Amino acid sequence: MQAAPLDNPRYYLANFDTLLDWVCQCHADLLTEAERATVDAITRLPEPSRALLVRLLMRKGDHFEVTQLHYAEIGAIEAASQPLITPITDSATPDGLCRLNADLNLEEMLSLVTLPRLKDAFPELPRSTPKRRMPDALSELLGDVTPRSLPEWLNDPAANTLSVGLGELSRRLSLMFFGNLRQTLSDFVLSELGLLRCETVALSRDSRAFTQRWEVDRYLALEQLREDWQAARERLNRETAHAELEPHWQRIILALDEPTSSEADATEANRANAWLAQRRDRLRFSLARDAERQGWHHAAALQYACLEDSAYAPRAMPRRVRALELSGDISAAHALACERLARTDITLDEQLALQRALPRLCRGLGLPAPRRAKATATPQITLTVPDLAISAAAGIHGVERAAAHALATPEAPVFYVENGLLPALFTLLCWDVLFAPLPGAFFHAFHTGPADLYRPDFVNRRQAAFEDCFARLSDGRYRETIRERHQQKQGIQAPFVHWPLLSEELLSHALDCIPPAHLEACFRHLLANPREHRAGLPDLIQFFPENSRERYRMIEVKAPTDRLQDNQRQWLALFARHAIPALECRVEWQTVIASDASAEDEATARKAPTAR
């Protein structure tokens, strides 16, 4: 499966044909007879007509004025459009793949017509009327704004339009090919331009995102709910009609658990789909967060409660505690926090958030504050550097780079890596595992990583293969593996890898100075929760190649007003448990000539791999 070369003037059509052929080959059983009839009609179109249809599908919106369509490789638009507006019996598009002069509502009409043209068509309007006022102005002027064709709106017989008539089928075909609605035909173009280089993964008929039609229906229904809520929130917030927003939110919530017609017809065993359940949970979590922002704390708490047994529980339960507290039910919030903290399977993410909330809840109930085990303190240094404006004038941008510049010496180089080193080393070591063609992992040639990377069963499905990779850390083969992958896979899109950051120099120092036991501890922590643990790593890494005791240290840089985030605390706690050298560097701005003490402190920070 390859993108068409861009020297083909109809490259986009060749890419669309690839998409259509793949869907027909792998997903024909998920299409209705009427949908298959429409697909067959598309494949039988004359090439100029098929090219015009694809051009319209690639543009924003469904309605287009014919006189504004100009494509040299297609030729005469009116001739190419004739087969598209021909009715297709017994298909999903009985009125044709496109409609000529379809009725447009006021908003659709305004999206097609420029402001000067509107003023010419409606001379009664004040010439100073801006475009944003046109809906109200035309409603007042015309009174009747029922949908009508563009020639009728403008009283211009030449203002003919073409409207794409595929409806949901276009999204359905794209979804079945890509496995998501985020990617489009543009990914073919990016691939051909070399901007999107993807790993080659063996694909077969089993390499498909969906196995049953109800799964496609459910995905589309969830996406429609998300879009409906987003549109309502934007519209009602703009109109400050907050009273209307909560009922709309409630309707979206009720629809979350309503099965589609095809889902209702499926057997209970066939309705189990962890991937779609996770998508529903993600939408529910997002809706609950929006409820919090609107101040609907009780409603938010109820939705967080629905996520108790989901993969979102570590994020949802602390927010549920907070929502209960803000709704006035501090007793319930306290009981829930205590119950969750007593669980043996609690994640560190959730534990930190609840431990932070518990003293406040105890105060609210007049209870003694719980005793907390004192966390292992991360060593700290204080570093005085020129303020950001002075540093920027010297070509050093950001507090992290200013600290790196101050700490670096020829014998102890410092690299600004943040989340770009350890996760990338993990990917290079486990490349073959990440790109293994497991069912549900890869659906097409344009994946930048496995589709199930952030699903709860991601590691379990590959546990043995990951252990084989980690065995290379024990026997020393990891260095050769990582170096080979760094050379062979350069520029290919992969999870956690930012190629410009991963220079030969940085890679060489990392493999020479970081012990394999430290790498394994970090890799296992990353795998415990890839979505959350991919971030929070220290900003800098400093290497001491000539030091026989500690050959590197990681440095979390904090400006005077910054504080550690939870994911950063987790990484620092892991480093403490495994004796991984790390420190927190508190930066102070140098606004006057540094004192002798500050200069001495900076010199100590430069030289020593351990901190005071």
Coordinates of C-alpha atoms in Angstrom, one line a residue, residues 45 58 65 95 150 157 196 201 203 210 215 237 241 284 300 350 397 437 445 466 506 528 551 554 597 605 611-612:
L45 CA -17.7 6.8 -12.9
M58 CA -11.2 16.8 0.2
E65 CA -20.5 27.0 -6.2
D95 CA -30.5 11.1 -5.7
L150 CA -28.4 29.6 -4.0
P157 CA -29.7 31.9 -12.2
L196 CA 5.4 11.3 7.1
V201 CA 4.0 -3.4 8.8
L203 CA -1.0 -6.1 6.6
F210 CA -13.6 -3.2 13.0
E215 CA -18.6 -1.2 16.0
N237 CA -21.2 30.1 25.4
A241 CA -27.1 31.1 27.2
R284 CA -17.5 10.6 29.6
A300 CA -19.7 15.7 37.4
E350 CA -4.1 8.5 42.1
H397 CA 16.3 30.7 25.3
P437 CA 1.4 -6.7 13.4
A445 CA 0.3 2.0 6.0
F466 CA 9.0 -7.0 26.1
L506 CA 23.8 12.2 23.0
A528 CA 3.2 0.8 33.6
R551 CA 28.8 8.9 35.3
M554 CA 19.4 14.0 35.6
A597 CA 28.9 32.7 47.7
A605 CA 27.3 22.6 40.8
A611 CA 24.5 17.8 45.1
R612 CA 24.6 19.5 48.4

